[in-house]
Amino acid sequence: MTSEIVFKYFTKLTEVQKQQFLQLDALYQDWNQKINVVSRKDIDELYIRHVLHSLGIAKIQKFNEGAAILDVGTGGGFPGIPLAILFPETKFTLVDAIGKKIKVVQEVIDGLQLANITAHHSRVEDLPGQFDFIVSRAVAAMPTFVHWTKGKIKKDSTHERKNGILYLKGGDLTDELKAYRNAQIFDLPEYFEEDFFETKKVVYLPLKFKG
């Protein structure tokens, strides 16, 4: 699977963006041999399992120029790096508690010359600042994630959708989300036709978490 899978679903990319998406494969192949941040079986399917999956968030929410987005538990840089390529005028903060992962993230950021990302080796609870949206890829159950990110979301929204959490998850979320009646679930097969996305979802949780 090549970067063409990204171009198939995102047809208005600039040449710079196309080149950045294209470079992801070589950068991750190289760094994954030194520091394993993407599983061995996934590295050959980087574009579908990591890049396009990350961009599922962009099918639900477009980010404004100057908006601040926080990627919690970014791991190897997902979903933050693909989203930062797609939204070059948006500011992204990527955080992970594991230092070797942030080292790879920083090397990929430098390799792509992405000026709209900062990466931090930190627990999210210790990170200062507030953000328009918090994005992540299934790093914890939603109640735990909400607890971790408490106080990190700006109250004033500049997007049509209220500020909140955009969370990539899979499977049956009934029990996990029963405390969050205003959560919205978007099924990614409505946007991507590949079998990988059959059970994949984006969960949107607006700022005021009403039980």
mmCIF file of C-alpha atoms in Angstrom:
data_model
loop_
_atom_site.group_PDB
_atom_site.id
_atom_site.type_symbol
_atom_site.label_atom_id
_atom_site.label_comp_id
_atom_site.label_asym_id
_atom_site.label_seq_id
_atom_site.Cartn_x
_atom_site.Cartn_y
_atom_site.Cartn_z
ATOM 1 C CA MET A 1 0.000 0.000 0.000
ATOM 2 C CA THR A 2 1.441 3.367 -1.060
ATOM 3 C CA SER A 3 0.645 7.033 -0.475
ATOM 4 C CA GLU A 4 -1.791 6.802 -3.406
ATOM 5 C CA ILE A 5 -4.406 5.557 -0.928
ATOM 6 C CA VAL A 6 -4.236 8.962 0.766
ATOM 7 C CA PHE A 7 -4.466 10.831 -2.544
ATOM 8 C CA LYS A 8 -7.534 8.746 -3.444
ATOM 9 C CA TYR A 9 -9.529 10.206 -0.551
ATOM 10 C CA PHE A 10 -7.897 13.634 -0.257
ATOM 11 C CA THR A 11 -7.860 15.067 -3.765
ATOM 12 C CA LYS A 12 -6.987 18.717 -3.104
ATOM 13 C CA LEU A 13 -3.496 18.289 -1.691
ATOM 14 C CA THR A 14 -0.712 20.644 -2.722
ATOM 15 C CA GLU A 15 2.493 19.255 -4.195
ATOM 16 C CA VAL A 16 4.239 19.960 -0.892
ATOM 17 C CA GLN A 17 1.630 17.936 1.001
ATOM 18 C CA LYS A 18 1.862 15.076 -1.486
ATOM 19 C CA GLN A 19 5.634 14.985 -1.086
ATOM 20 C CA GLN A 20 5.333 15.002 2.701
ATOM 21 C CA PHE A 21 2.899 12.086 2.666
ATOM 22 C CA LEU A 22 5.178 10.294 0.221
ATOM 23 C CA GLN A 23 8.205 10.757 2.498
ATOM 24 C CA LEU A 24 6.445 9.206 5.513
ATOM 25 C CA ASP A 25 7.152 5.660 4.371
ATOM 26 C CA ALA A 26 10.935 6.040 4.082
ATOM 27 C CA LEU A 27 11.171 8.001 7.331
ATOM 28 C CA TYR A 28 9.209 5.437 9.340
ATOM 29 C CA GLN A 29 10.899 2.451 7.692
ATOM 30 C CA ASP A 30 14.271 3.926 8.630
ATOM 31 C CA TRP A 31 13.442 4.941 12.179
ATOM 32 C CA ASN A 32 11.441 1.819 12.946
ATOM 33 C CA GLN A 33 14.597 -0.255 12.414
ATOM 34 C CA LYS A 34 16.325 1.778 15.135
ATOM 35 C CA ILE A 35 13.433 2.333 17.529
ATOM 36 C CA ASN A 36 10.351 0.174 17.135
ATOM 37 C CA VAL A 37 7.358 2.541 17.292
ATOM 38 C CA VAL A 38 5.167 0.863 14.668
ATOM 39 C CA SER A 39 4.535 -2.881 14.943
ATOM 40 C CA ARG A 40 6.428 -5.009 12.420
ATOM 41 C CA LYS A 41 3.244 -6.266 10.765
ATOM 42 C CA ASP A 42 1.850 -2.732 10.470
ATOM 43 C CA ILE A 43 4.890 -0.989 8.989
ATOM 44 C CA ASP A 44 4.225 -2.434 5.531
ATOM 45 C CA GLU A 45 0.664 -1.141 5.728
ATOM 46 C CA LEU A 46 1.630 2.231 7.159
ATOM 47 C CA TYR A 47 -0.594 4.257 4.839
ATOM 48 C CA ILE A 48 -3.836 2.432 5.533
ATOM 49 C CA ARG A 49 -3.386 1.407 9.190
ATOM 50 C CA HIS A 50 -1.770 4.602 10.435
ATOM 51 C CA VAL A 51 -1.869 7.493 7.966
ATOM 52 C CA LEU A 52 -5.344 7.092 6.469
ATOM 53 C CA HIS A 53 -6.757 5.933 9.804
ATOM 54 C CA SER A 54 -5.435 9.143 11.396
ATOM 55 C CA LEU A 55 -7.007 11.194 8.617
ATOM 56 C CA GLY A 56 -10.400 9.718 9.461
ATOM 57 C CA ILE A 57 -10.629 12.570 11.969
ATOM 58 C CA ALA A 58 -10.353 15.055 9.087
ATOM 59 C CA LYS A 59 -13.443 13.510 7.481
ATOM 60 C CA ILE A 60 -15.379 14.473 10.599
ATOM 61 C CA GLN A 61 -13.763 17.801 11.505
ATOM 62 C CA LYS A 62 -11.789 20.356 9.505
ATOM 63 C CA PHE A 63 -9.437 22.479 11.619
ATOM 64 C CA ASN A 64 -9.284 26.265 11.255
ATOM 65 C CA GLU A 65 -6.173 28.313 10.627
ATOM 66 C CA GLY A 66 -4.538 29.089 13.964
ATOM 67 C CA ALA A 67 -6.515 26.471 15.890
ATOM 68 C CA ALA A 68 -4.651 24.517 18.575
ATOM 69 C CA ILE A 69 -4.883 20.716 18.515
ATOM 70 C CA LEU A 70 -3.441 18.357 21.135
ATOM 71 C CA ASP A 71 -2.570 14.754 20.263
ATOM 72 C CA VAL A 72 -2.426 12.711 23.487
ATOM 73 C CA GLY A 73 -0.410 9.495 23.571
ATOM 74 C CA THR A 74 0.804 10.155 20.053
ATOM 75 C CA GLY A 75 3.075 7.080 19.982
ATOM 76 C CA GLY A 76 4.854 7.227 16.636
ATOM 77 C CA GLY A 77 3.067 10.461 15.709
ATOM 78 C CA PHE A 78 -0.477 9.344 14.982
ATOM 79 C CA PRO A 79 -2.907 10.905 14.407
ATOM 80 C CA GLY A 80 -0.990 14.171 14.847
ATOM 81 C CA ILE A 81 1.571 14.063 12.023
ATOM 82 C CA PRO A 82 -0.822 13.153 9.160
ATOM 83 C CA LEU A 83 -3.304 15.766 10.413
ATOM 84 C CA ALA A 84 -0.552 18.394 10.622
ATOM 85 C CA ILE A 85 0.383 17.712 7.000
ATOM 86 C CA LEU A 86 -3.256 18.090 5.988
ATOM 87 C CA PHE A 87 -3.786 21.285 8.009
ATOM 88 C CA PRO A 88 -0.503 23.249 7.721
ATOM 89 C CA GLU A 89 -2.025 26.441 9.174
ATOM 90 C CA THR A 90 -3.188 24.666 12.352
ATOM 91 C CA LYS A 91 -0.942 24.297 15.416
ATOM 92 C CA PHE A 92 -0.413 20.758 16.686
ATOM 93 C CA THR A 93 1.047 19.679 20.024
ATOM 94 C CA LEU A 94 2.020 16.014 20.264
ATOM 95 C CA VAL A 95 2.623 14.483 23.669
ATOM 96 C CA ASP A 96 3.707 11.037 24.840
ATOM 97 C CA ALA A 97 5.099 9.772 28.132
ATOM 98 C CA ILE A 98 7.584 7.463 26.382
ATOM 99 C CA GLY A 99 10.746 9.306 25.417
ATOM 100 C CA LYS A 100 11.930 7.033 22.602
ATOM 101 C CA LYS A 101 8.613 7.500 20.796
ATOM 102 C CA ILE A 102 8.876 11.284 20.984
ATOM 103 C CA LYS A 103 12.448 11.029 19.655
ATOM 104 C CA VAL A 104 11.123 9.323 16.506
ATOM 105 C CA VAL A 105 8.263 11.810 16.262
ATOM 106 C CA GLN A 106 10.705 14.719 16.408
ATOM 107 C CA GLU A 107 12.931 13.146 13.741
ATOM 108 C CA VAL A 108 9.931 12.683 11.418
ATOM 109 C CA ILE A 109 8.802 16.273 12.071
ATOM 110 C CA ASP A 110 12.313 17.522 11.233
ATOM 111 C CA GLY A 111 12.548 15.292 8.177
ATOM 112 C CA LEU A 112 9.278 16.675 6.798
ATOM 113 C CA GLN A 113 10.117 20.255 7.901
ATOM 114 C CA LEU A 114 6.738 20.580 9.617
ATOM 115 C CA ALA A 115 6.760 23.992 11.298
ATOM 116 C CA ASN A 116 3.277 23.600 12.808
ATOM 117 C CA ILE A 117 4.097 20.810 15.305
ATOM 118 C CA THR A 118 5.739 20.762 18.701
ATOM 119 C CA ALA A 119 6.449 17.415 20.390
ATOM 120 C CA HIS A 120 6.748 16.885 24.141
ATOM 121 C CA HIS A 121 7.983 14.005 26.259
ATOM 122 C CA SER A 122 5.476 14.425 29.073
ATOM 123 C CA ARG A 123 2.338 13.143 30.728
ATOM 124 C CA VAL A 124 -0.629 15.111 29.422
ATOM 125 C CA GLU A 125 -1.564 16.092 32.973
ATOM 126 C CA ASP A 126 1.745 17.965 33.265
ATOM 127 C CA LEU A 127 1.412 19.794 29.950
ATOM 128 C CA PRO A 128 0.433 23.483 30.169
ATOM 129 C CA GLY A 129 -2.076 25.207 27.915
ATOM 130 C CA GLN A 130 -5.544 24.655 26.479
ATOM 131 C CA PHE A 131 -6.654 23.483 23.048
ATOM 132 C CA ASP A 132 -9.577 23.634 20.644
ATOM 133 C CA PHE A 133 -9.649 19.898 20.106
ATOM 134 C CA ILE A 134 -7.910 16.906 21.641
ATOM 135 C CA VAL A 135 -7.275 13.986 19.293
ATOM 136 C CA SER A 136 -6.047 10.493 20.044
ATOM 137 C CA ARG A 137 -6.044 6.910 18.938
ATOM 138 C CA ALA A 138 -7.487 4.548 21.556
ATOM 139 C CA VAL A 139 -4.849 5.042 24.239
ATOM 140 C CA ALA A 140 -7.345 4.399 27.062
ATOM 141 C CA ALA A 141 -11.025 3.866 27.794
ATOM 142 C CA MET A 142 -13.001 7.088 27.398
ATOM 143 C CA PRO A 143 -13.602 7.730 31.145
ATOM 144 C CA THR A 144 -9.844 7.468 31.791
ATOM 145 C CA PHE A 145 -9.043 9.663 28.811
ATOM 146 C CA VAL A 146 -11.546 12.323 29.910
ATOM 147 C CA HIS A 147 -9.936 12.315 33.359
ATOM 148 C CA TRP A 148 -6.430 12.711 31.898
ATOM 149 C CA THR A 149 -7.432 15.658 29.723
ATOM 150 C CA LYS A 150 -9.620 17.527 32.192
ATOM 151 C CA GLY A 151 -9.131 21.290 31.907
ATOM 152 C CA LYS A 152 -7.198 21.059 28.623
ATOM 153 C CA ILE A 153 -10.016 22.164 26.295
ATOM 154 C CA LYS A 154 -10.682 25.851 25.589
ATOM 155 C CA LYS A 155 -14.174 27.030 26.480
ATOM 156 C CA ASP A 156 -14.569 29.383 23.496
ATOM 157 C CA SER A 157 -15.130 27.570 20.212
ATOM 158 C CA THR A 158 -14.063 28.987 16.842
ATOM 159 C CA HIS A 159 -15.342 26.024 14.798
ATOM 160 C CA GLU A 160 -18.974 25.235 13.991
ATOM 161 C CA ARG A 161 -18.642 22.146 16.155
ATOM 162 C CA LYS A 162 -18.072 22.806 19.849
ATOM 163 C CA ASN A 163 -14.534 22.205 21.149
ATOM 164 C CA GLY A 164 -13.956 18.714 22.487
ATOM 165 C CA ILE A 165 -12.382 15.295 22.003
ATOM 166 C CA LEU A 166 -12.065 13.457 18.671
ATOM 167 C CA TYR A 167 -11.124 9.878 19.444
ATOM 168 C CA LEU A 168 -10.309 7.043 17.033
ATOM 169 C CA LYS A 169 -11.784 3.826 18.420
ATOM 170 C CA GLY A 170 -12.963 0.416 17.247
ATOM 171 C CA GLY A 171 -15.501 -2.218 18.183
ATOM 172 C CA ASP A 172 -18.592 -1.970 20.398
ATOM 173 C CA LEU A 173 -18.475 1.237 22.441
ATOM 174 C CA THR A 174 -21.865 0.898 24.158
ATOM 175 C CA ASP A 175 -20.574 0.327 27.697
ATOM 176 C CA GLU A 176 -17.642 2.678 27.397
ATOM 177 C CA LEU A 177 -19.783 5.612 26.276
ATOM 178 C CA LYS A 178 -22.909 5.034 28.361
ATOM 179 C CA ALA A 179 -21.944 7.874 30.712
ATOM 180 C CA TYR A 180 -21.572 10.293 27.774
ATOM 181 C CA ARG A 181 -25.023 10.806 26.312
ATOM 182 C CA ASN A 182 -23.923 13.623 24.021
ATOM 183 C CA ALA A 183 -21.116 11.604 22.406
ATOM 184 C CA GLN A 184 -21.461 11.222 18.642
ATOM 185 C CA ILE A 185 -20.109 8.182 16.809
ATOM 186 C CA PHE A 186 -19.044 8.351 13.162
ATOM 187 C CA ASP A 187 -18.411 5.067 11.337
ATOM 188 C CA LEU A 188 -15.319 5.264 9.133
ATOM 189 C CA PRO A 189 -16.650 2.789 6.520
ATOM 190 C CA GLU A 190 -18.905 5.665 5.447
ATOM 191 C CA TYR A 191 -15.758 7.470 4.301
ATOM 192 C CA PHE A 192 -13.242 4.711 3.468
ATOM 193 C CA GLU A 193 -14.059 1.494 1.588
ATOM 194 C CA GLU A 194 -11.104 -0.671 2.669
ATOM 195 C CA ASP A 195 -11.869 -3.687 4.915
ATOM 196 C CA PHE A 196 -9.498 -2.416 7.611
ATOM 197 C CA PHE A 197 -12.042 0.276 8.520
ATOM 198 C CA GLU A 198 -14.989 -2.101 8.982
ATOM 199 C CA THR A 199 -15.182 -1.618 12.768
ATOM 200 C CA LYS A 200 -13.319 1.697 13.032
ATOM 201 C CA LYS A 201 -15.000 4.836 14.355
ATOM 202 C CA VAL A 202 -14.408 8.436 15.340
ATOM 203 C CA VAL A 203 -16.017 9.397 18.641
ATOM 204 C CA TYR A 204 -16.722 13.086 19.162
ATOM 205 C CA LEU A 205 -17.244 14.265 22.723
ATOM 206 C CA PRO A 206 -18.066 17.972 23.091
ATOM 207 C CA LEU A 207 -16.644 20.130 25.866
ATOM 208 C CA LYS A 208 -19.378 19.758 28.469
ATOM 209 C CA PHE A 209 -19.410 16.102 29.401
ATOM 210 C CA LYS A 210 -22.940 15.634 30.720
ATOM 211 C CA GLY A 211 -23.651 12.306 32.359
#
